Amino acid sequence: MFAPRKCDTSARKKKPLNNAPWHYLMNCPLIRKCFGLQVHSIEQGGGMPRAGAGGGASAPSSAAGGRRSAACCYDAECARTEAWLDEHQDFVHDYFLRKATRQVVDAWLVSHATPPCGDGPPHPSPSRGSSGATTPVRKISAHEFERGGLLKPIVNTIDGTPTFLSVSGGASNTPAAPTPATRPHRRSRHELRQLDEKELIFELVKDICNELDIRSLCHKILQNVSILLNADRGSLFLVQGEKGGGCTPHTTPRARCLVSKLFDVCPRSTLREMERKEEIRVPWGTGIVGYVAESGEPVNIPDAYKDERFNHDIDVLTGYKTRTLLCMPIKDFNGDVIGVAQVINKQNDCPFTPNDEQVFAGYLQFCGIGLRNAQLYERSQLEVKRNQVLLDLARMIFEEQSTIEHMVLRILTHTQSLIQCQRVQVLLVHEASKGSFSRVFDFEANDLSVEDSDSRTSPFESRFPINIGITGYVATTGETVTIPNAYDDERFDASVDEGTGFKHTTILCMAIKNSSGQIIGVIQLINKFDGLLFTKNDENFVEAFAIFCGMGIHNTHMYEKAITAMAKQSVTLDVLSYHASASMDDAQRLRCLRVPSSAHFQLHDLAFDDIEMSDDETLTACLRMFLDLDFVERFHIDYSVLCRWLLSVKKNYRNVTYHNWRHAFNVAQMMFSILTVTQWWKIFGEIECLALMIGCLCHDLDHRGTNNSFQIKASSPLAQLYSTSTMEHHHFDQCLMILNSPGNQILLNLSPEDYERVIKVLEDAILSTDLAVYFRKRGEFLNLATSDDINDPEIWVTEGNRSLLRAMTMTVCDLAAISKPWLVEERVASLVTREFFQQGDIERQELKITPIDLMNREKEDQLPMMQVGFIDSICLPIYESFAHLSQNLEPMVQRVRFNRQQWIRLSDEGSRKPELEAIQDSSALNNEDTSRESISSPSSVVSSSSPPNVPSEDIKYSSEIDDKTSLSPPNHTERMRTPEENPIVGVVGNDRTISIVTRRENKHSHDI
């Protein structure tokens, strides 16, 4: 803390206050007063300096506890300054927030802390400039807690939180420490003697009712009793230990005894003089004081030397002769003896009378209440310190968990500092064998004095022999072992001390457990300082330490494992990235292929069908879309890198029934078509269009043929990794992996701002393909699409509106098959159905659950009506809103409505199927020849469900039909291709195979 100094008048004249240096301001009594640094105020000091040596008078400080005084002076200028600061509190507050140093804040905290019960104010311990692992700051020793009673064992509250504090509310309402300014004025001894007996008792009770410091309270009690009884001097003993304790104070639980808080207090003695005397311990039931404490009855002895219980040695030691003696117990409100007070030698050599006994007993009743309150207050302060110690330990352990060595070093140093013992060992249990240890760390008290202690980041290992008898016992049983004399315990191996110059005396050994209760180590403390034994308080502290240490060690183990796993993952990702990327040879081959025009592929057609395209054609079509949108030139994309990236994207699609490369290509084509047909690329801009096209091509990367619900039901790793939009998050991560793989970095030449924007829009686009996200945003978008301002171009300037439009466009493109001509829609629906049925089979066989109707193969006959429900609830609202935004998208809505009618027709046919089967069975022989002739003639069969404006000769096909009705995928092809080249070709429906025989070149329907 800063010490107040006198205000230097000469310096003040040379420099105005607002330019004074920081050290001048902080040492000026006025500034210190404003910051609460315990100096006398102007009102208390009179506002002006008083005459005295040195130009100022010393005034007692108003600091809490009243133990410090500050010599300070004030002149007129200082008074004006203080008055100004008092009137401008905002300035003072702001000034110290900006200028106050950490040392000043610490000084403020110390000055406003609760006054300690011991000697003088606490001073912050100087810490050496190190990491803190080897130089702990010991705020308090565990031995100091002994005077406050036994540390409560750790208990669990209702919510399971471990705490030292009592769960009962009995001791929670501890009184607050009164400040010296609130204490009543204490009358002099002469004034008290002028009062009658009732007034005297009232004054003496008032004198102790607000005193919470036990030593000060005891001193007042003895002085007041001497006044009441006209005694020459007195002593006061307090009870320590527990009922049913052992024979000595060092046993557990401790034996009860009487400890002299103050001995031989006379009316003229001061508290400081009395505190210098050593404590006297009186065994329970021994002597007059012990007898009174044990029996609870008062003892009045007119002649001490005639009583055999009196100890004459006390007079020999003190040189004072005891003649008369009155000894009486002090009881609390429960009637338990908490202390014994005795007064000696009534003045005028008279014995103590029965009236004295009554007055003494009456006053001690109030003293018992005061002592109990003071003890509760002292215990509450110790509880605060205990929790502060444990909080510091938790902070120390959890602030850095990089290595197990650093963690254990912190544990060892802080444990030794708190418990004050010669050695501390932490032994980590071997995972394979619980009776052995994989590593042994040790710490000795003098390790802190070694020169390299500040720089040490790991503890010593295996310096000392291991007493496997005790540590192994604790490691296997988990029990706590406290040994007062190691050589008297049969588990101790005396050979560990041979030739070491060290002797084991007292031992405290305890298991360290992780959060699951498994024993992961053992902590052992050896030889407490000053020949003391390890007490129950020590056990409870070490137990609390062990809990934090167990969590710290376990977390450090997990951290090290995580680091190792991350390194392995990094290597694995490098390997996967290499194998997931297309080869340079394939990229070079694609680069050399001719890229036809968009008109050749009919990429602008909303009714586009890729059934006749080879895989190479789909790739060149993607190149064409990127070229037409000017991405290659605008973003300086290397053409070879673009080719390799497209091949890598295609390679990372699995060969599943529907969610494969062909689906991604069709979604990208629909996005390209909408952007160009509606001219919405002007709304989005080049960066957002680039992100949307990449998102369409990558939105189903590594799809496994199962949806989000299946991942959650199966508790797959993907579901554990992503709680919402499981597959969509995975698709986005796969997209980023490819974009960041060497040779695939098509965004390499973007500026940091553009790159960040592309990734943000890309993520939103891919996540928007989750129908849960679609339902969440649809209502807001439909309101926007039907608003009166929809035709205002400025409406799309807002990022929120454009984000909605991008999300809905991704959904429209993802579901675009529903808006294609009927044969395309029927084929795609069959593919989706097959994939759903495959998932349903897995759920039924492996997960042992009944799949939903849409994925239940047994509900196949209900699929047409389910498709109608899908169109009504999901598709029609969004397609109608898009048609409202742009008339160029109206054909999509018309085809959706037409396809809906076709599904209704199929549903009606399915309901009439039993009647048709009966008719077919009766006329099977008559129609056999006709059926064969019809099948052999390709031109004789025309689809009854052909959309209008499409010539029937364009849809010639041959079919093989049995007696079952199902959704069937037409297999449109002009030549045979392998499944790898075109996974859609050759797909067999449930009961029907349809294949196109002829189809006119480059002729597609633009209408329904």
CSV table of N, CA and C in Angstrom, one decimal, residues 27-148:
chain,number,residue,atom,x,y,z
A,27,ASN,N,-0.1,9.7,-3.8
A,27,ASN,CA,0.4,9.8,-2.4
A,27,ASN,C,-0.2,11.0,-1.7
A,28,CYS,N,-1.0,11.8,-2.4
A,28,CYS,CA,-1.7,12.9,-1.8
A,28,CYS,C,-2.8,12.4,-1.0
A,29,PRO,N,-2.9,12.8,0.3
A,29,PRO,CA,-4.0,12.2,1.2
A,29,PRO,C,-5.4,12.5,0.6
A,30,LEU,N,-5.6,13.6,-0.1
A,30,LEU,CA,-6.9,13.9,-0.6
A,30,LEU,C,-7.3,12.9,-1.7
A,31,ILE,N,-6.4,12.6,-2.6
A,31,ILE,CA,-6.7,11.7,-3.7
A,31,ILE,C,-6.8,10.3,-3.1
A,32,ARG,N,-6.0,9.9,-2.1
A,32,ARG,CA,-6.1,8.6,-1.5
A,32,ARG,C,-7.5,8.5,-0.8
A,33,LYS,N,-7.9,9.6,-0.2
A,33,LYS,CA,-9.2,9.5,0.4
A,33,LYS,C,-10.4,9.3,-0.6
A,34,CYS,N,-10.3,10.0,-1.7
A,34,CYS,CA,-11.3,9.8,-2.7
A,34,CYS,C,-11.3,8.3,-3.2
A,35,PHE,N,-10.2,7.7,-3.3
A,35,PHE,CA,-10.1,6.3,-3.7
A,35,PHE,C,-10.3,5.3,-2.6
A,36,GLY,N,-10.6,5.8,-1.4
A,36,GLY,CA,-10.8,4.9,-0.3
A,36,GLY,C,-9.6,4.3,0.3
A,37,LEU,N,-8.4,5.1,0.3
A,37,LEU,CA,-7.2,4.5,0.8
A,37,LEU,C,-6.9,4.8,2.2
A,38,GLN,N,-8.0,4.8,3.0
A,38,GLN,CA,-7.8,4.9,4.5
A,38,GLN,C,-7.0,6.0,5.0
A,39,VAL,N,-7.5,7.3,4.7
A,39,VAL,CA,-6.9,8.4,5.4
A,39,VAL,C,-8.0,9.2,6.0
A,40,HIS,N,-7.7,10.1,6.9
A,40,HIS,CA,-8.7,10.9,7.6
A,40,HIS,C,-9.3,11.9,6.8
A,41,SER,N,-10.6,12.1,6.9
A,41,SER,CA,-11.3,13.1,6.0
A,41,SER,C,-11.2,14.5,6.6
A,42,ILE,N,-11.6,15.5,5.8
A,42,ILE,CA,-11.6,16.8,6.2
A,42,ILE,C,-12.5,17.1,7.4
A,43,GLU,N,-13.7,16.5,7.3
A,43,GLU,CA,-14.7,16.7,8.4
A,43,GLU,C,-14.1,16.1,9.7
A,44,GLN,N,-13.5,15.0,9.6
A,44,GLN,CA,-12.9,14.4,10.9
A,44,GLN,C,-11.7,15.2,11.4
A,45,GLY,N,-11.0,15.7,10.4
A,45,GLY,CA,-9.8,16.4,10.8
A,45,GLY,C,-10.0,17.9,11.0
A,46,GLY,N,-11.2,18.4,10.8
A,46,GLY,CA,-11.5,19.8,11.0
A,46,GLY,C,-11.3,20.6,9.7
A,47,GLY,N,-10.9,20.0,8.6
A,47,GLY,CA,-10.7,20.7,7.4
A,47,GLY,C,-9.4,21.5,7.3
A,48,MET,N,-8.7,21.8,8.4
A,48,MET,CA,-7.5,22.6,8.3
A,48,MET,C,-6.4,21.9,9.2
A,49,PRO,N,-5.2,22.0,8.9
A,49,PRO,CA,-4.1,21.4,9.7
A,49,PRO,C,-4.1,22.0,11.1
A,50,ARG,N,-3.8,21.1,12.0
A,50,ARG,CA,-3.7,21.5,13.4
A,50,ARG,C,-2.2,21.7,13.7
A,51,ALA,N,-2.0,22.5,14.7
A,51,ALA,CA,-0.6,22.7,15.1
A,51,ALA,C,0.0,21.5,15.7
A,52,GLY,N,1.2,21.3,15.4
A,52,GLY,CA,1.9,20.1,15.9
A,52,GLY,C,3.3,20.0,15.3
A,53,ALA,N,4.0,19.1,15.8
A,53,ALA,CA,5.3,18.9,15.2
A,53,ALA,C,5.3,18.5,13.8
A,54,GLY,N,6.1,19.1,13.0
A,54,GLY,CA,6.2,18.8,11.6
A,54,GLY,C,5.1,19.5,10.8
A,55,GLY,N,4.5,20.4,11.4
A,55,GLY,CA,3.5,21.2,10.7
A,55,GLY,C,2.1,20.6,10.5
A,56,GLY,N,1.9,19.5,11.2
A,56,GLY,CA,0.6,18.8,11.1
A,56,GLY,C,0.4,17.9,12.3
A,57,ALA,N,-0.8,17.6,12.6
A,57,ALA,CA,-1.1,16.7,13.7
A,57,ALA,C,-1.5,15.3,13.2
A,58,SER,N,-1.1,14.3,14.0
A,58,SER,CA,-1.5,13.0,13.6
A,58,SER,C,-2.9,12.7,14.1
A,59,ALA,N,-3.6,12.1,13.2
A,59,ALA,CA,-5.0,11.7,13.5
A,59,ALA,C,-5.1,10.3,13.3
A,60,PRO,N,-5.9,9.6,14.1
A,60,PRO,CA,-6.1,8.1,14.0
A,60,PRO,C,-6.8,7.9,12.7
A,61,SER,N,-6.4,6.8,12.0
A,61,SER,CA,-7.0,6.5,10.7
A,61,SER,C,-8.4,5.9,11.0
A,62,SER,N,-9.2,6.1,10.0
A,62,SER,CA,-10.6,5.5,10.0
A,62,SER,C,-10.6,4.2,9.3
A,63,ALA,N,-9.5,3.6,9.1
A,63,ALA,CA,-9.5,2.3,8.4
A,63,ALA,C,-10.2,1.2,9.2
A,64,ALA,N,-10.8,0.2,8.5
A,64,ALA,CA,-11.4,-0.9,9.1
A,64,ALA,C,-10.5,-1.6,10.0
A,65,GLY,N,-10.9,-1.9,11.3
A,65,GLY,CA,-10.1,-2.5,12.2
A,65,GLY,C,-9.4,-1.6,13.1
A,66,GLY,N,-9.2,-0.3,12.7
A,66,GLY,CA,-8.6,0.7,13.5
A,66,GLY,C,-7.2,0.4,13.9
A,67,ARG,N,-6.4,-0.4,13.1
A,67,ARG,CA,-5.1,-0.8,13.5
A,67,ARG,C,-4.0,0.1,12.8
A,68,ARG,N,-4.4,1.0,11.9
A,68,ARG,CA,-3.4,1.8,11.3
A,68,ARG,C,-3.7,3.3,11.5
A,69,SER,N,-2.7,4.1,11.5
A,69,SER,CA,-2.9,5.5,11.6
A,69,SER,C,-2.1,6.1,10.5
A,70,ALA,N,-2.5,7.2,10.0
A,70,ALA,CA,-1.9,7.9,8.9
A,70,ALA,C,-1.7,9.4,9.3
A,71,ALA,N,-0.4,9.8,9.3
A,71,ALA,CA,-0.1,11.2,9.5
A,71,ALA,C,-0.3,12.0,8.3
A,72,CYS,N,-1.3,12.9,8.3
A,72,CYS,CA,-1.6,13.6,7.1
A,72,CYS,C,-2.0,15.0,7.4
A,73,CYS,N,-1.7,15.9,6.5
A,73,CYS,CA,-2.1,17.3,6.7
A,73,CYS,C,-2.9,17.8,5.6
A,74,TYR,N,-3.6,18.9,5.8
A,74,TYR,CA,-4.4,19.5,4.8
A,74,TYR,C,-4.2,21.0,4.9
A,75,ASP,N,-4.1,21.7,3.8
A,75,ASP,CA,-4.1,23.1,3.7
A,75,ASP,C,-5.3,23.6,2.9
A,76,ALA,N,-5.4,24.8,2.7
A,76,ALA,CA,-6.6,25.4,2.0
A,76,ALA,C,-6.8,24.9,0.6
A,77,GLU,N,-5.6,24.8,-0.1
A,77,GLU,CA,-5.7,24.3,-1.5
A,77,GLU,C,-6.2,22.8,-1.5
A,78,CYS,N,-5.6,22.0,-0.6
A,78,CYS,CA,-6.0,20.6,-0.6
A,78,CYS,C,-7.5,20.5,-0.2
A,79,ALA,N,-7.9,21.4,0.7
A,79,ALA,CA,-9.4,21.3,1.0
A,79,ALA,C,-10.2,21.7,-0.2
A,80,ARG,N,-9.9,22.7,-0.9
A,80,ARG,CA,-10.6,23.0,-2.1
A,80,ARG,C,-10.6,21.9,-3.1
A,81,THR,N,-9.5,21.3,-3.3
A,81,THR,CA,-9.4,20.2,-4.2
A,81,THR,C,-10.3,19.0,-3.8
A,82,GLU,N,-10.3,18.7,-2.5
A,82,GLU,CA,-11.1,17.6,-2.1
A,82,GLU,C,-12.6,17.9,-2.3
A,83,ALA,N,-12.9,19.2,-2.0
A,83,ALA,CA,-14.3,19.6,-2.2
A,83,ALA,C,-14.7,19.5,-3.6
A,84,TRP,N,-13.8,19.9,-4.5
A,84,TRP,CA,-14.1,19.8,-6.0
A,84,TRP,C,-14.3,18.3,-6.4
A,85,LEU,N,-13.5,17.4,-5.9
A,85,LEU,CA,-13.6,16.0,-6.2
A,85,LEU,C,-14.8,15.4,-5.6
A,86,ASP,N,-15.2,15.9,-4.4
A,86,ASP,CA,-16.5,15.4,-3.9
A,86,ASP,C,-17.7,15.8,-4.7
A,87,GLU,N,-17.6,16.9,-5.3
A,87,GLU,CA,-18.7,17.4,-6.2
A,87,GLU,C,-18.7,16.8,-7.6
A,88,HIS,N,-17.6,16.2,-8.0
A,88,HIS,CA,-17.5,15.7,-9.3
A,88,HIS,C,-17.1,14.2,-9.3
A,89,GLN,N,-18.0,13.4,-8.7
A,89,GLN,CA,-17.7,12.0,-8.5
A,89,GLN,C,-17.5,11.3,-9.9
A,90,ASP,N,-18.3,11.7,-10.9
A,90,ASP,CA,-18.1,11.1,-12.2
A,90,ASP,C,-16.7,11.2,-12.7
A,91,PHE,N,-16.1,12.4,-12.5
A,91,PHE,CA,-14.7,12.6,-13.0
A,91,PHE,C,-13.8,11.7,-12.2
A,92,VAL,N,-14.0,11.6,-10.9
A,92,VAL,CA,-13.1,10.8,-10.1
A,92,VAL,C,-13.2,9.3,-10.5
A,93,HIS,N,-14.4,8.9,-10.7
A,93,HIS,CA,-14.6,7.5,-11.1
A,93,HIS,C,-14.0,7.2,-12.5
A,94,ASP,N,-14.2,8.1,-13.4
A,94,ASP,CA,-13.6,7.9,-14.7
A,94,ASP,C,-12.0,8.0,-14.7
A,95,TYR,N,-11.5,8.9,-13.8
A,95,TYR,CA,-10.1,9.1,-13.7
A,95,TYR,C,-9.4,7.8,-13.2
A,96,PHE,N,-9.9,7.2,-12.2
A,96,PHE,CA,-9.3,6.1,-11.6
A,96,PHE,C,-9.5,4.8,-12.5
A,97,LEU,N,-10.6,4.8,-13.2
A,97,LEU,CA,-10.8,3.7,-14.2
A,97,LEU,C,-9.7,3.7,-15.3
A,98,ARG,N,-9.3,4.9,-15.7
A,98,ARG,CA,-8.3,5.1,-16.7
A,98,ARG,C,-6.9,5.0,-16.2
A,99,LYS,N,-6.6,5.5,-15.0
A,99,LYS,CA,-5.3,5.7,-14.5
A,99,LYS,C,-4.8,4.8,-13.4
A,100,ALA,N,-5.7,4.2,-12.7
A,100,ALA,CA,-5.3,3.4,-11.5
A,100,ALA,C,-4.6,2.1,-12.0
A,101,THR,N,-3.5,1.8,-11.3
A,101,THR,CA,-2.7,0.6,-11.6
A,101,THR,C,-3.2,-0.6,-10.8
A,102,ARG,N,-2.7,-1.7,-11.2
A,102,ARG,CA,-3.1,-2.9,-10.5
A,102,ARG,C,-2.7,-2.9,-9.0
A,103,GLN,N,-1.5,-2.3,-8.7
A,103,GLN,CA,-1.1,-2.2,-7.3
A,103,GLN,C,-2.0,-1.4,-6.5
A,104,VAL,N,-2.6,-0.3,-7.1
A,104,VAL,CA,-3.5,0.6,-6.4
A,104,VAL,C,-4.8,-0.2,-6.1
A,105,VAL,N,-5.3,-0.9,-7.1
A,105,VAL,CA,-6.5,-1.7,-6.9
A,105,VAL,C,-6.3,-2.7,-5.8
A,106,ASP,N,-5.1,-3.4,-5.8
A,106,ASP,CA,-4.9,-4.4,-4.8
A,106,ASP,C,-4.8,-3.7,-3.4
A,107,ALA,N,-4.2,-2.5,-3.4
A,107,ALA,CA,-4.1,-1.8,-2.1
A,107,ALA,C,-5.5,-1.4,-1.6
A,108,TRP,N,-6.4,-1.0,-2.5
A,108,TRP,CA,-7.7,-0.7,-2.1
A,108,TRP,C,-8.5,-1.9,-1.6
A,109,LEU,N,-8.3,-3.1,-2.2
A,109,LEU,CA,-8.9,-4.3,-1.8
A,109,LEU,C,-8.5,-4.7,-0.4
A,110,VAL,N,-7.1,-4.6,-0.2
A,110,VAL,CA,-6.6,-5.0,1.1
A,110,VAL,C,-7.1,-4.0,2.2
A,111,SER,N,-7.2,-2.7,1.9
A,111,SER,CA,-7.6,-1.8,2.9
A,111,SER,C,-9.1,-1.9,3.3
A,112,HIS,N,-9.9,-2.5,2.3
A,112,HIS,CA,-11.3,-2.6,2.6
A,112,HIS,C,-11.6,-4.1,3.0
A,113,ALA,N,-10.7,-4.9,3.1
A,113,ALA,CA,-10.9,-6.3,3.5
A,113,ALA,C,-11.3,-6.3,5.0
A,114,THR,N,-11.9,-7.5,5.3
A,114,THR,CA,-12.3,-7.7,6.7
A,114,THR,C,-11.1,-7.7,7.6
A,115,PRO,N,-11.1,-7.0,8.7
A,115,PRO,CA,-9.9,-7.0,9.6
A,115,PRO,C,-9.6,-8.4,10.1
A,116,PRO,N,-8.3,-8.9,10.0
A,116,PRO,CA,-7.9,-10.2,10.4
A,116,PRO,C,-8.0,-10.3,11.9
A,117,CYS,N,-8.0,-11.5,12.4
A,117,CYS,CA,-8.1,-11.8,13.8
A,117,CYS,C,-6.7,-11.9,14.4
A,118,GLY,N,-5.7,-11.9,13.6
A,118,GLY,CA,-4.3,-12.1,14.1
A,118,GLY,C,-3.6,-10.8,14.2
A,119,ASP,N,-2.4,-10.8,13.9
A,119,ASP,CA,-1.5,-9.7,14.1
A,119,ASP,C,-1.4,-8.7,12.9
A,120,GLY,N,-2.1,-7.6,13.0
A,120,GLY,CA,-1.9,-6.6,12.1
A,120,GLY,C,-2.6,-6.8,10.7
A,121,PRO,N,-2.5,-5.9,9.8
A,121,PRO,CA,-3.2,-6.0,8.5
A,121,PRO,C,-2.4,-7.0,7.6
A,122,PRO,N,-3.1,-7.6,6.7
A,122,PRO,CA,-2.4,-8.5,5.8
A,122,PRO,C,-1.7,-7.7,4.7
A,123,HIS,N,-0.6,-8.2,4.3
A,123,HIS,CA,0.2,-7.5,3.3
A,123,HIS,C,0.3,-8.5,2.1
A,124,PRO,N,0.1,-8.0,0.9
A,124,PRO,CA,0.2,-8.9,-0.3
A,124,PRO,C,1.6,-9.5,-0.4
A,125,SER,N,1.6,-10.8,-0.6
A,125,SER,CA,2.9,-11.5,-0.6
A,125,SER,C,3.6,-11.1,-1.9
A,126,PRO,N,4.9,-10.8,-1.9
A,126,PRO,CA,5.6,-10.5,-3.2
A,126,PRO,C,5.8,-11.8,-3.9
A,127,SER,N,5.4,-11.7,-5.2
A,127,SER,CA,5.6,-12.9,-6.0
A,127,SER,C,6.7,-12.7,-7.0
A,128,ARG,N,7.5,-13.7,-7.2
A,128,ARG,CA,8.6,-13.6,-8.1
A,128,ARG,C,8.1,-13.7,-9.6
A,129,GLY,N,8.8,-13.2,-10.4
A,129,GLY,CA,8.4,-13.1,-11.8
A,129,GLY,C,8.5,-14.5,-12.5
A,130,SER,N,7.6,-15.3,-12.2
A,130,SER,CA,7.6,-16.7,-12.9
A,130,SER,C,6.2,-17.0,-13.3
A,131,SER,N,6.0,-18.2,-13.8
A,131,SER,CA,4.7,-18.6,-14.2
A,131,SER,C,3.8,-18.9,-13.1
A,132,GLY,N,4.3,-19.0,-11.9
A,132,GLY,CA,3.4,-19.3,-10.7
A,132,GLY,C,3.4,-20.8,-10.4
A,133,ALA,N,4.0,-21.6,-11.2
A,133,ALA,CA,3.9,-23.0,-11.0
A,133,ALA,C,4.9,-23.4,-9.9
A,134,THR,N,6.0,-22.7,-9.7
A,134,THR,CA,7.0,-23.1,-8.7
A,134,THR,C,7.0,-22.1,-7.6
A,135,THR,N,6.3,-21.0,-7.6
A,135,THR,CA,6.3,-20.1,-6.6
A,135,THR,C,4.9,-19.7,-6.2
A,136,PRO,N,4.2,-20.6,-5.5
A,136,PRO,CA,2.8,-20.3,-5.1
A,136,PRO,C,2.8,-19.3,-4.0
A,137,VAL,N,1.7,-18.5,-4.0
A,137,VAL,CA,1.5,-17.4,-3.0
A,137,VAL,C,0.6,-18.0,-2.0
A,138,ARG,N,1.2,-18.4,-0.8
A,138,ARG,CA,0.4,-19.0,0.3
A,138,ARG,C,-0.3,-18.0,1.1
A,139,LYS,N,-1.6,-17.9,0.9
A,139,LYS,CA,-2.4,-16.9,1.6
A,139,LYS,C,-2.6,-17.3,3.1
A,140,ILE,N,-2.6,-18.6,3.3
A,140,ILE,CA,-2.9,-19.1,4.7
A,140,ILE,C,-2.4,-20.5,4.7
A,141,SER,N,-2.0,-21.0,5.9
A,141,SER,CA,-1.6,-22.3,6.1
A,141,SER,C,-2.7,-23.2,6.6
A,142,ALA,N,-2.8,-24.4,6.2
A,142,ALA,CA,-3.9,-25.3,6.7
A,142,ALA,C,-3.9,-25.4,8.2
A,143,HIS,N,-2.7,-25.2,8.8
A,143,HIS,CA,-2.7,-25.3,10.3
A,143,HIS,C,-3.4,-24.2,11.0
A,144,GLU,N,-3.5,-23.0,10.3
A,144,GLU,CA,-4.2,-21.9,10.9
A,144,GLU,C,-5.7,-22.2,11.0
A,145,PHE,N,-6.2,-23.1,10.3
A,145,PHE,CA,-7.7,-23.4,10.3
A,145,PHE,C,-8.0,-24.2,11.6
A,146,GLU,N,-7.0,-24.8,12.3
A,146,GLU,CA,-7.3,-25.6,13.4
A,146,GLU,C,-8.0,-24.8,14.5
A,147,ARG,N,-7.7,-23.5,14.7
A,147,ARG,CA,-8.3,-22.7,15.7
A,147,ARG,C,-9.7,-22.5,15.5
A,148,GLY,N,-10.1,-22.6,14.2
A,148,GLY,CA,-11.5,-22.3,13.9
A,148,GLY,C,-12.4,-23.5,14.0
